XYZ file of C-alpha atoms in Angstrom:
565
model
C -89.499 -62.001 -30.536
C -87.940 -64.796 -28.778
C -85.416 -64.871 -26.442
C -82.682 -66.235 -26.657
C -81.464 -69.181 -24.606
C -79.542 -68.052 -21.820
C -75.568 -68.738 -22.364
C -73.698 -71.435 -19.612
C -71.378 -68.965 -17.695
C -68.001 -70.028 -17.469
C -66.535 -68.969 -13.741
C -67.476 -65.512 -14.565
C -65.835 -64.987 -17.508
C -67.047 -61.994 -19.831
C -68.335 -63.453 -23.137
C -67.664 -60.590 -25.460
C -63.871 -61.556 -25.511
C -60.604 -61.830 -27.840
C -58.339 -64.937 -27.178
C -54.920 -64.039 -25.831
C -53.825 -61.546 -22.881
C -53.845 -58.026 -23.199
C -50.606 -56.355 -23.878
C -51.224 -54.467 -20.428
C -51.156 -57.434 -18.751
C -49.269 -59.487 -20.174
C -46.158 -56.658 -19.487
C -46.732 -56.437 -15.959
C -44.335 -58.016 -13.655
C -43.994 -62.077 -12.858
C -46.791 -62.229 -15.125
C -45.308 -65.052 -17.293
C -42.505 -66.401 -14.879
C -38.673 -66.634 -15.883
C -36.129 -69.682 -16.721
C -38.878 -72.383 -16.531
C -40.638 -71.259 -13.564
C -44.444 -71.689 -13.191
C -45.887 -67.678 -12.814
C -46.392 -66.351 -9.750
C -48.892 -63.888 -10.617
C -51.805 -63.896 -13.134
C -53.339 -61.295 -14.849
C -56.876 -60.204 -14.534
C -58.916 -57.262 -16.214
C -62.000 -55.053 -15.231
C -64.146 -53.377 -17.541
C -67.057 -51.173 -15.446
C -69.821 -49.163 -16.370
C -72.165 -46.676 -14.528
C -75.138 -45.127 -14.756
C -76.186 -46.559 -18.124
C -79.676 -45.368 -17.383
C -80.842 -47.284 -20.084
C -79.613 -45.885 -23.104
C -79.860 -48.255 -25.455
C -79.445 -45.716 -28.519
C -76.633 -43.066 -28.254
C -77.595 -40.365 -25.909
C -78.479 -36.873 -27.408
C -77.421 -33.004 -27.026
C -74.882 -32.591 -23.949
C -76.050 -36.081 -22.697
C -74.144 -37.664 -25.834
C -71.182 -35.500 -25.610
C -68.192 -35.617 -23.605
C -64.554 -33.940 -22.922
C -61.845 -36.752 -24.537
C -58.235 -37.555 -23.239
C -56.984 -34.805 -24.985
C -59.475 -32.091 -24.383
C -61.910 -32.078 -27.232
C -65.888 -32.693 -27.024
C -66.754 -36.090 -28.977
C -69.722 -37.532 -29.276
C -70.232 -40.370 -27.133
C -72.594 -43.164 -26.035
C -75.016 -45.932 -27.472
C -75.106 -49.641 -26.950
C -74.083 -51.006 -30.163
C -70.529 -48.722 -30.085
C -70.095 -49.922 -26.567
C -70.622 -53.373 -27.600
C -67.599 -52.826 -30.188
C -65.501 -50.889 -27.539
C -66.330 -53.991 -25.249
C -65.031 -56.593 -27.465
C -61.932 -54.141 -27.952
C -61.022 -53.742 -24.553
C -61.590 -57.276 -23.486
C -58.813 -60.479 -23.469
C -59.263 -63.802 -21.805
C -58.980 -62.997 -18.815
C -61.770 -59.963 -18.507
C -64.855 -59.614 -16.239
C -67.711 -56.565 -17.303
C -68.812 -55.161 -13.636
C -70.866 -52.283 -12.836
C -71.449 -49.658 -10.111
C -75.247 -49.294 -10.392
C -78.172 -46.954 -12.100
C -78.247 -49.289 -15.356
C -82.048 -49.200 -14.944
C -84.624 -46.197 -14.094
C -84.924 -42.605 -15.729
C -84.339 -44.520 -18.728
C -85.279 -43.308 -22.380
C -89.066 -45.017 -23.453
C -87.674 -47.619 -25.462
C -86.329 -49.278 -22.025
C -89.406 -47.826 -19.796
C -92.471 -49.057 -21.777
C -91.104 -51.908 -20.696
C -89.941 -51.781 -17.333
C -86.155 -51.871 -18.167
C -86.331 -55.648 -19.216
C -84.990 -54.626 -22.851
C -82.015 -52.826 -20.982
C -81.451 -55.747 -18.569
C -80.900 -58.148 -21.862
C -78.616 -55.938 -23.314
C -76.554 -55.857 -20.401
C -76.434 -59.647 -20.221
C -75.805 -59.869 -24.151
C -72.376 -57.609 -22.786
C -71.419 -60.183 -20.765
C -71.919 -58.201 -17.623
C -71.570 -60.012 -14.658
C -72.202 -58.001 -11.677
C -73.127 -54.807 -10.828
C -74.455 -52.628 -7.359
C -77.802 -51.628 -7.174
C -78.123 -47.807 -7.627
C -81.063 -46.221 -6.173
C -82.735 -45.707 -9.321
C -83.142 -49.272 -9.495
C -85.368 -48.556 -6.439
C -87.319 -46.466 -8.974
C -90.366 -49.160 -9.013
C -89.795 -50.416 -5.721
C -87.982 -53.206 -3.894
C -90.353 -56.022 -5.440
C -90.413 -54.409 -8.890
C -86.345 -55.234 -8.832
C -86.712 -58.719 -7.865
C -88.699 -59.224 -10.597
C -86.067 -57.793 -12.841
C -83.789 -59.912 -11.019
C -85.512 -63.263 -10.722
C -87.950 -63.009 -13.639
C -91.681 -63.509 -14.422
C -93.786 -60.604 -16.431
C -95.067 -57.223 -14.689
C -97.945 -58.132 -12.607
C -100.035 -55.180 -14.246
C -98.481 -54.276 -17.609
C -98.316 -58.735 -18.193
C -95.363 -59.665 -20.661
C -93.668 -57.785 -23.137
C -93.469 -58.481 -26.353
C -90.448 -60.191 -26.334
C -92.181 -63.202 -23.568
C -91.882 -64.033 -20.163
C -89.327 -62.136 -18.527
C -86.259 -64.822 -17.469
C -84.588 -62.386 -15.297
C -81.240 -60.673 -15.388
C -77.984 -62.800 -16.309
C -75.912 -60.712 -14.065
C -75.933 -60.181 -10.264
C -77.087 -57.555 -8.263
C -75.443 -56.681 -4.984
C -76.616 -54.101 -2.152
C -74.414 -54.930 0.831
C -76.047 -51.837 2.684
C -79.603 -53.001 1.963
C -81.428 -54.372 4.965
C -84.494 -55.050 5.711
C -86.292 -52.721 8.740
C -87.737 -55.478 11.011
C -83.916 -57.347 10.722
C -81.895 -55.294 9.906
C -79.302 -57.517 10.383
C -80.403 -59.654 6.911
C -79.216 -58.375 3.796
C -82.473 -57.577 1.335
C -79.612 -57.950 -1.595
C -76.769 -60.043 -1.916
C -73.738 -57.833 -0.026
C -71.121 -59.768 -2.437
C -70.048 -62.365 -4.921
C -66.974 -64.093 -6.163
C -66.197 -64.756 -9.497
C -63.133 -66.805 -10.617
C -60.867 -64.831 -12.863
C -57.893 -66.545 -14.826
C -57.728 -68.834 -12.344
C -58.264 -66.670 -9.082
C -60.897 -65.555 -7.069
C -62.017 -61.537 -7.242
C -64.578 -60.777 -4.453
C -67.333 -58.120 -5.518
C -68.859 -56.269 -3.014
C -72.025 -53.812 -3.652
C -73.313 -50.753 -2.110
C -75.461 -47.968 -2.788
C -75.314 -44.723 -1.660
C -77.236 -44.360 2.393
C -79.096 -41.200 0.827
C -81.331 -43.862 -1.125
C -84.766 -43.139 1.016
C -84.601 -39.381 -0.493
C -84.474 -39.720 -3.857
C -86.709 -42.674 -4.317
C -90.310 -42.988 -3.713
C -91.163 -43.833 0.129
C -93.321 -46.504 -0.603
C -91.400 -48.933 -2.837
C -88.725 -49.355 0.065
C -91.222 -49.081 2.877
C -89.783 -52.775 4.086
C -85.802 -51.363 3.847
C -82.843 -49.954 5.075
C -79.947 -48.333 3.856
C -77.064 -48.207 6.095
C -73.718 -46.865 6.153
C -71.544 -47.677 3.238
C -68.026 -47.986 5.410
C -69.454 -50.427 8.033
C -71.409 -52.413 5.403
C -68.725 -52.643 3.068
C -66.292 -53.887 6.311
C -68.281 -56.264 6.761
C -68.398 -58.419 3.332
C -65.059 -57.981 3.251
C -64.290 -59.497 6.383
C -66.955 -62.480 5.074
C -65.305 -62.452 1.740
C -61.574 -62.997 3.975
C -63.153 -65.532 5.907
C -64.635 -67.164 2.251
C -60.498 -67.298 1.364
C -61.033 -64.208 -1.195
C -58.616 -61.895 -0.353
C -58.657 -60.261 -4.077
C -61.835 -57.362 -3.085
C -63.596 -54.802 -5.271
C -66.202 -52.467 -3.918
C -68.678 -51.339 -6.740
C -70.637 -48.872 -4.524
C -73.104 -46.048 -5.716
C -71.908 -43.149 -4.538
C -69.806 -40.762 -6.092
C -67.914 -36.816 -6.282
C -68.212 -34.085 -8.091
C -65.170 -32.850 -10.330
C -64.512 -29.837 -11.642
C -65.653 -29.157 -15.205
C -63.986 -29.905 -18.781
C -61.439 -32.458 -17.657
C -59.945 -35.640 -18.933
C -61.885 -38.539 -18.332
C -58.677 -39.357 -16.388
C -57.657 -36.462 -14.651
C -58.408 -36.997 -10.413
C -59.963 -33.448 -10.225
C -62.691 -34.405 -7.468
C -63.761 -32.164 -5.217
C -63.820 -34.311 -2.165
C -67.514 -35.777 -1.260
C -69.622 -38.917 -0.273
C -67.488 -40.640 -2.725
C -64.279 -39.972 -1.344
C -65.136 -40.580 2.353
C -66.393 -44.313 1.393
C -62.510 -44.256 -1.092
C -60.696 -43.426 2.097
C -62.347 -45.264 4.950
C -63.115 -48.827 3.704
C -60.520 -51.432 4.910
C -57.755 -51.919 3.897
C -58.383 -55.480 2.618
C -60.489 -53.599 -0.944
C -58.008 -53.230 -3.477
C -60.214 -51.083 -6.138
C -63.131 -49.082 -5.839
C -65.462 -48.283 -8.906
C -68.052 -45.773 -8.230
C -71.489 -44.146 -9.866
C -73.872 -42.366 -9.011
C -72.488 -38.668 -10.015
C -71.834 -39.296 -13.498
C -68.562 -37.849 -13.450
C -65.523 -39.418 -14.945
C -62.765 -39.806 -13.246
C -59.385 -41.533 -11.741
C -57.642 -40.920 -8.780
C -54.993 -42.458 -6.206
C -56.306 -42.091 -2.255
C -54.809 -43.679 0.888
C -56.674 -46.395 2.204
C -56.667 -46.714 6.514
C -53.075 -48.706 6.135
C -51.599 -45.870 4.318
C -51.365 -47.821 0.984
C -53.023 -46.968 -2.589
C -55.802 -47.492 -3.980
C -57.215 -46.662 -6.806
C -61.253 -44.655 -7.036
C -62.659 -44.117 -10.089
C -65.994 -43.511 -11.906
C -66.803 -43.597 -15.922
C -69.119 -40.421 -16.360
C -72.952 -41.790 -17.314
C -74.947 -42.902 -20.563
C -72.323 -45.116 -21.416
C -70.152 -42.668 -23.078
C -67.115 -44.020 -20.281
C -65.712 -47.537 -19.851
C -63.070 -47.829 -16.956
C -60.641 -50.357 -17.814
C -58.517 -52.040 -15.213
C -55.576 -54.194 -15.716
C -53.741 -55.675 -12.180
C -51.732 -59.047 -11.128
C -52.968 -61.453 -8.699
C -50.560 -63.017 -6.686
C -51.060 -66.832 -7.125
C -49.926 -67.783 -3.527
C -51.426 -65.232 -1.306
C -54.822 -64.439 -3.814
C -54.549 -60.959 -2.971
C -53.875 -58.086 -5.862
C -50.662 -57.139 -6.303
C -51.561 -53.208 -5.328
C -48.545 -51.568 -7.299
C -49.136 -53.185 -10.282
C -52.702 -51.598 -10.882
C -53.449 -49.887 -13.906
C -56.592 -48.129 -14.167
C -57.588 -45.879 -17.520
C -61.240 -44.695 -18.226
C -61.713 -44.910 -22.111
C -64.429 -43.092 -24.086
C -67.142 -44.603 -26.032
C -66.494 -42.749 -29.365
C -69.150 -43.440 -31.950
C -65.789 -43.600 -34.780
C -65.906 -46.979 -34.304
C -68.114 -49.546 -36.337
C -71.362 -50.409 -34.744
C -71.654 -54.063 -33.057
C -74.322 -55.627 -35.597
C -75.702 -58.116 -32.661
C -76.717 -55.384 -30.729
C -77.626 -52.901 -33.404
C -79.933 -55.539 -34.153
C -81.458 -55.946 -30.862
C -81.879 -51.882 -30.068
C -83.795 -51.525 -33.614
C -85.968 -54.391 -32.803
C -87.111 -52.672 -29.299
C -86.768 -49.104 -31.046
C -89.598 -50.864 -33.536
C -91.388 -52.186 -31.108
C -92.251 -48.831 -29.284
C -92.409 -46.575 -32.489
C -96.002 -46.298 -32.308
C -96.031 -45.131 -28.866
C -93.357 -43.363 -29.317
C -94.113 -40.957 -32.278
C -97.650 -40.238 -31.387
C -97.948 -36.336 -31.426
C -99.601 -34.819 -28.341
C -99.402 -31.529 -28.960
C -97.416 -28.434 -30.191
C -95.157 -25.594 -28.745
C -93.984 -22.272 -29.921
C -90.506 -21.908 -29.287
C -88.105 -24.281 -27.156
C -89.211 -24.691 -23.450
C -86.404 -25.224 -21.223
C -84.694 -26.130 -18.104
C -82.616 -22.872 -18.303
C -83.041 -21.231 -14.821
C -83.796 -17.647 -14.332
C -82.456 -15.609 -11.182
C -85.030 -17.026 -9.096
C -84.359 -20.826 -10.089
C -87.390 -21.315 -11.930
C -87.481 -22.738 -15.141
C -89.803 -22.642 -17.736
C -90.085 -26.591 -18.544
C -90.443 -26.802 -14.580
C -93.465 -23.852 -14.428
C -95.179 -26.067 -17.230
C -94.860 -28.732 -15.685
C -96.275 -27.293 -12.283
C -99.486 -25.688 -14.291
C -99.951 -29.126 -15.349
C -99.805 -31.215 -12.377
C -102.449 -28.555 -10.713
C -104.604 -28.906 -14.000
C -104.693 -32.438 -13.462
C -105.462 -32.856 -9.581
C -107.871 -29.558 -9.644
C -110.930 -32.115 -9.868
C -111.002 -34.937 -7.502
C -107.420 -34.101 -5.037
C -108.963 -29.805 -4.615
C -105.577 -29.277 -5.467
C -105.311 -25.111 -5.384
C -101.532 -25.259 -6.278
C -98.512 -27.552 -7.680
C -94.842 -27.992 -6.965
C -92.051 -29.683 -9.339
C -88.852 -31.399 -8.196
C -86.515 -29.486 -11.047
C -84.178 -33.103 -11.183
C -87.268 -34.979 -12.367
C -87.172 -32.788 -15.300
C -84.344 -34.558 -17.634
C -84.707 -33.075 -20.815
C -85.825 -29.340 -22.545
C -88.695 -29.221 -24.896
C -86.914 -28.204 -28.348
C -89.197 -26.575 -31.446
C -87.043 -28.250 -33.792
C -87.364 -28.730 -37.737
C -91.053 -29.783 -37.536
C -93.393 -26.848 -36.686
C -93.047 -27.511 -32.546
C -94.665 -31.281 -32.939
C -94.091 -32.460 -29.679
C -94.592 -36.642 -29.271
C -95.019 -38.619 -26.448
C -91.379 -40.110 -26.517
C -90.360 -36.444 -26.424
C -92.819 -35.772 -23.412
C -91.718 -39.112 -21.731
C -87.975 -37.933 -22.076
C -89.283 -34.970 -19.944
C -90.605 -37.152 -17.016
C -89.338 -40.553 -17.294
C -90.501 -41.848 -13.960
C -93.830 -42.798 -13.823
C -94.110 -40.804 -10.830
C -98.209 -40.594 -9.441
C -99.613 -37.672 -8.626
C -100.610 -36.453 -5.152
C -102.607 -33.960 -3.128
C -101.895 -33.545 0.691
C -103.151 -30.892 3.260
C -100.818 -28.193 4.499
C -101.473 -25.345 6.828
C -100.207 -22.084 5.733
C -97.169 -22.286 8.502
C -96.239 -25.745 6.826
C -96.204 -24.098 3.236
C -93.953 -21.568 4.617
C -91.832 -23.837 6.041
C -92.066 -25.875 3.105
C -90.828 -23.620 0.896
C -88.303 -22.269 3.392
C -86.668 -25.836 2.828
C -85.574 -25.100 -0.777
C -82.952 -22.820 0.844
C -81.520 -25.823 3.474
C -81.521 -28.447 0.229
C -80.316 -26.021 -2.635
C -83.348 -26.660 -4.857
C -86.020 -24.680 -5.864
C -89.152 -25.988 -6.724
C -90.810 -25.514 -9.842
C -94.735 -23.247 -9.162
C -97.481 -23.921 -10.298
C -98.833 -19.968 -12.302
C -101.755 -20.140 -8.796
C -98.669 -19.618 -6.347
C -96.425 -16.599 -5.455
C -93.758 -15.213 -3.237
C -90.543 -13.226 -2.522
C -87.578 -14.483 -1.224
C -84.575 -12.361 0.179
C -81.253 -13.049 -1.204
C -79.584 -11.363 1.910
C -81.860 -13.061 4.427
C -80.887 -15.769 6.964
C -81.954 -19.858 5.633
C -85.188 -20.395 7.821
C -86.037 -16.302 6.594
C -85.828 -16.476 3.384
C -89.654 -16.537 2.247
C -92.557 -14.083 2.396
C -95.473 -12.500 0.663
C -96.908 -16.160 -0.424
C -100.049 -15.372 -1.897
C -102.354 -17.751 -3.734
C -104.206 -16.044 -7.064
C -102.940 -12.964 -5.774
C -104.450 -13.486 -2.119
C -102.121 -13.617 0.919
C -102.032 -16.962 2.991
C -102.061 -17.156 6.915
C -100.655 -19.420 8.741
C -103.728 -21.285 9.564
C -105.234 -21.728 6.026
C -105.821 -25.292 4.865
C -103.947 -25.284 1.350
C -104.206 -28.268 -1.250
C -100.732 -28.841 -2.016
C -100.169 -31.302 -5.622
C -96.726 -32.922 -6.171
C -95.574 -35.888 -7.491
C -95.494 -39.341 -4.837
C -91.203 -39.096 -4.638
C -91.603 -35.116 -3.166
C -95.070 -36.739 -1.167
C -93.090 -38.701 0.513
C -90.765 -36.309 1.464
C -87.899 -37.030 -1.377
C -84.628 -34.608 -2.269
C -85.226 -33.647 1.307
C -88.250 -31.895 1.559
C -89.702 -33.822 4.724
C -92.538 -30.917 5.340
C -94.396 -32.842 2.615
C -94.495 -35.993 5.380
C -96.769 -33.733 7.461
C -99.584 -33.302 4.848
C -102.830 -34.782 5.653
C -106.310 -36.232 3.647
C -103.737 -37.684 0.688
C -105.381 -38.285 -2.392
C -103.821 -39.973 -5.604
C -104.408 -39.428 -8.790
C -102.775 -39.833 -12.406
C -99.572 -40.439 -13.549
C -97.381 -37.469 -13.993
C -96.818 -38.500 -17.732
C -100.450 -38.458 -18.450
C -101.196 -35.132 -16.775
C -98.329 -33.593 -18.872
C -100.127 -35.380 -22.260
C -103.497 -33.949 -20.801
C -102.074 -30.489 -20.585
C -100.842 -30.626 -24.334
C -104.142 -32.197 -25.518
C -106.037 -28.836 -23.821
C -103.805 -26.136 -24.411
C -101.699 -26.673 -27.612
C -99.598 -25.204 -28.764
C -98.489 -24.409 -25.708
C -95.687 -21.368 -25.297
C -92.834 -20.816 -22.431
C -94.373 -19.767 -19.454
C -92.645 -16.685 -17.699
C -90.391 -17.346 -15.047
C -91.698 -14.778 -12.384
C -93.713 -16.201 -9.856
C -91.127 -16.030 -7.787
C -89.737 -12.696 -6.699
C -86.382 -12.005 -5.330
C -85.896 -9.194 -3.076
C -82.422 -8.120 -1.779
């Protein structure tokens, strides 16, 4: 299909817009002047997303539901009833911005096609700006300049849709240096849009944990360094630029606890609310991502002043609406008149046709990929962890990353991040057919397959790491050990055997994971120490392979893994 010519922007305006100003705004203080006077404050509305992770159709099971304003579980989510939200929510005088993770771990009707469908959708929003999350580090730092810039995949060629012409929105990574000058920013640290009138500076960042959770090699040439200092410092450029109306959009985010309103401020203080707290006081807002949490809270900023955090949850079941004056003279935001309120994308609302249209056209275009059965299973196969932290989706997984690096990488056994698993196996209504969009759902990343060297101490230590990072790796069925619940962190692990013989510390073991735990990702540097890599196939096709040979395929047993007092 063609595309469609790209739109003139308009200052930064958000296209999917009603004429008029909000009632929000329009009530708020010396927003319309008095006896004749000119105003001395405009209105200006935000509408953010995060973590969209590509979900172009609405999001399934618990990743389509979500707790409401007044406590009950709706469902939630899809592009074409966020399109219709969007167009609700919006007035003259709104920008769309977002706070990163649109792209990566993305369903396969974005994937197949390297996020390009998602990246359209986003500019057929009207989104204008967003921060990079690290996900969109998924395929590498050159990988997102292409999405960026444009120009098809330099293996996979164009999609069906034509030469990519690049995204419509900007991407800004104020943190993101390069290694050999680190003093030049690899990503734009800011922009400025013109709002009603006045000038809104945007400034990016993603969260400084970035080199472990992505894969070592895409970011080789990069950076990632603090968010405070990064963020102080586009401001100050921004203040020196005249803008003196700031927003940070930053990737980082905290945890809440459970079953709250999407409004409620019941974070339980992280990352996220060190970056809130310490960032000048110049930043009037700051919209966060990265934990897919929803909420909205008040903190002091470093002048003692409010400000207000917030994050919309994930999937696009959240859009965070913000409604605030800017005062015409100075051009900074009028702090008390800040409204903020996170709104849920309920599916009770009619569908946007536009981009119903678009998402069936895509969800056409992969079908055939898409439905293709692979194999079978006998009952669900999930992520459900058993006392020991293994899973049964993760165990499979394991048996078939060794399957597929036995030949070639010597691989003798496997280990599986358990958050690259994003989805359970379900049996379902049709005899346990399991597709490849299914499987794909499973492992969306694209991750390759590796085989490194490790000496028995290393394995041990290895594994002793699960204990200092909180997550246990999934086993391949060829490897087993105890670990004692009592025991110090650093003592935790013993007994490792391999097909039921015991390993010494000197033993040469084949060790297969995927290239993110390689290269030492969710914090398991021990990996970095491997020698004689060898690469092999993508996890997705070793997890096809395994289905092809062994269907159907039941839950494996979660006991390879014993835990001892």
């Amino acid at each position: 299909m063609k595309q469609a010519a790209r739109p003139r922007r308009s200052g930064g305006g958000h296209r999917c817009r009603r004429r008029g100003r909000s009632p929000a705004a329009a009530g708020q203080s010396g927003a319309s002047g008095t006896a004749g006077r000119p105003a001395k404050t405009v209105p200006v509305r935000l509408i953010a997303v995060n973590d969209f992770h590509g979900n172009l159709e609405p999001p399934t099971g618990s990743s389509g539901r979500i707790v409401d304003e007044t406590g009950t579980t709706v469902d939630a989510g899809g592009a074409a009833y966020m399109a219709t939200h969007i167009k609700q929510m919006a007035d003259a005088n709104t920008t769309l911005v977002a706070a990163g993770d649109l792209i990566g771990a993305t369903p396969l009707i974005s994937a197949a096609y390297h996020d390009e469908p998602t990246v359209e959708l986003l500019g057929k929003l009207g989104l204008e700006v967003s921060a990079v999350g690290n996900h969109e580090f998924d395929e590498g730092y050159k990988e997102l300049l292409r999405i960026m810039k444009g120009g098809c995949h330099p293996v996979d060629g164009c999609s069906p849709a034509g030469k990519w012409r690049g995204a419509e929105y900007d991407y800004l990574g104020a943190n993101v240096r390069f290694k050999k000058a680190p003093e030049v920013p690899a990503i734009a640290p800011f922009s400025v849009k013109r709002i009603n009138g006045v000038k809104v500076g945007f400034i990016g960042l993603v969260t400084a944990t970035t080199p472990s959770i992505v894969t070592a090699e895409g970011i080789k040439d990069l950076t990632f360094v603090e968010e405070v200092a990064a963020a102080n410092r586009a401001s100050k450029a921004l203040r020196a630029l005249g803008v003196k109306a700031q927003v940070v959009l930053v990737h980082e985010g905290d945890q809440i606890n459970a079953g709250q309103s999407p409004d409620a401020c019941s974070v339980v203080p992280g990352a996220g609310s060190r970056i809130a707290q310490g960032v000048t006081p110049e930043i009037d807002l700051v919209i966060m991502g990265h934990s897919h949490q929803a909420y909205i809270c008040k903190v002091k900023d470093p002048a003692g002043q409010d400000r207000y955090v917030t994050q919309g949850s994930s999937f696009g079941r959240v859009l965070t609406q913000f409604d605030f004056q800017v005062d015409k003279r100075t051009g900074d935001v009028v702090r008390s008149s800040v409204v903020a309120d996170n709104r849920v994308v309920t599916r009770n609302v009619t569908p946007d046709p536009e981009i119903a249209a678009f998402v069936q056209t895509w969800k056409d275009r992969v079908a055939e990929v898409a439905n293709r059965q692979i194999g079978t299973i006998t009952a669900d196969i999930t992520r459900t962890p058993a006392a020991s932290g293994e899973t049964p989706l993760g165990n499979l997984i394991a048996d078939a990353q060794l399957e597929a690096t036995t030949t070639g990488g010597n691989a003798q056994v496997a280990l599986m991040n358990p958050g690259g698993v994003r989805a359970d196996l379900t049996f379902g209504t049709d005899n346990g057919v399991v597709t490849y969009g299914e499987a794909f759902t499973v492992q969306p990343f694209n991750n390759l397959m590796q085989v490194v060297t490790l000496t028995g101490a290393q394995l041990d230590a290895l594994l002793e790491q699960q204990y200092q990072v909180n997550r246990v790796l999934a086993p391949s069925a060829s490897l087993t050990y105890t670990v004692s619940a009592s025991a110090a962190v650093g003592s935790k692990v013993s007994d490792i055997k391999i097909n039921g013989t015991p390993v010494t510390e000197t033993q040469q073991i084949r060790v297969a994971a995927n290239n993110f735990l390689v290269g030492g990702g969710d914090g398991f540097t021990v990996f970095t120490q491997g020698t004689d890599l060898w690469s092999g196939p993508l996890d997705i096709d070793a997890f096809v392979a395994y289905f092809g040979a062994h269907s159907p395929v039941a839950p494996p047993a979660t006991n390879r893994i014993t835990v001892a007092p």
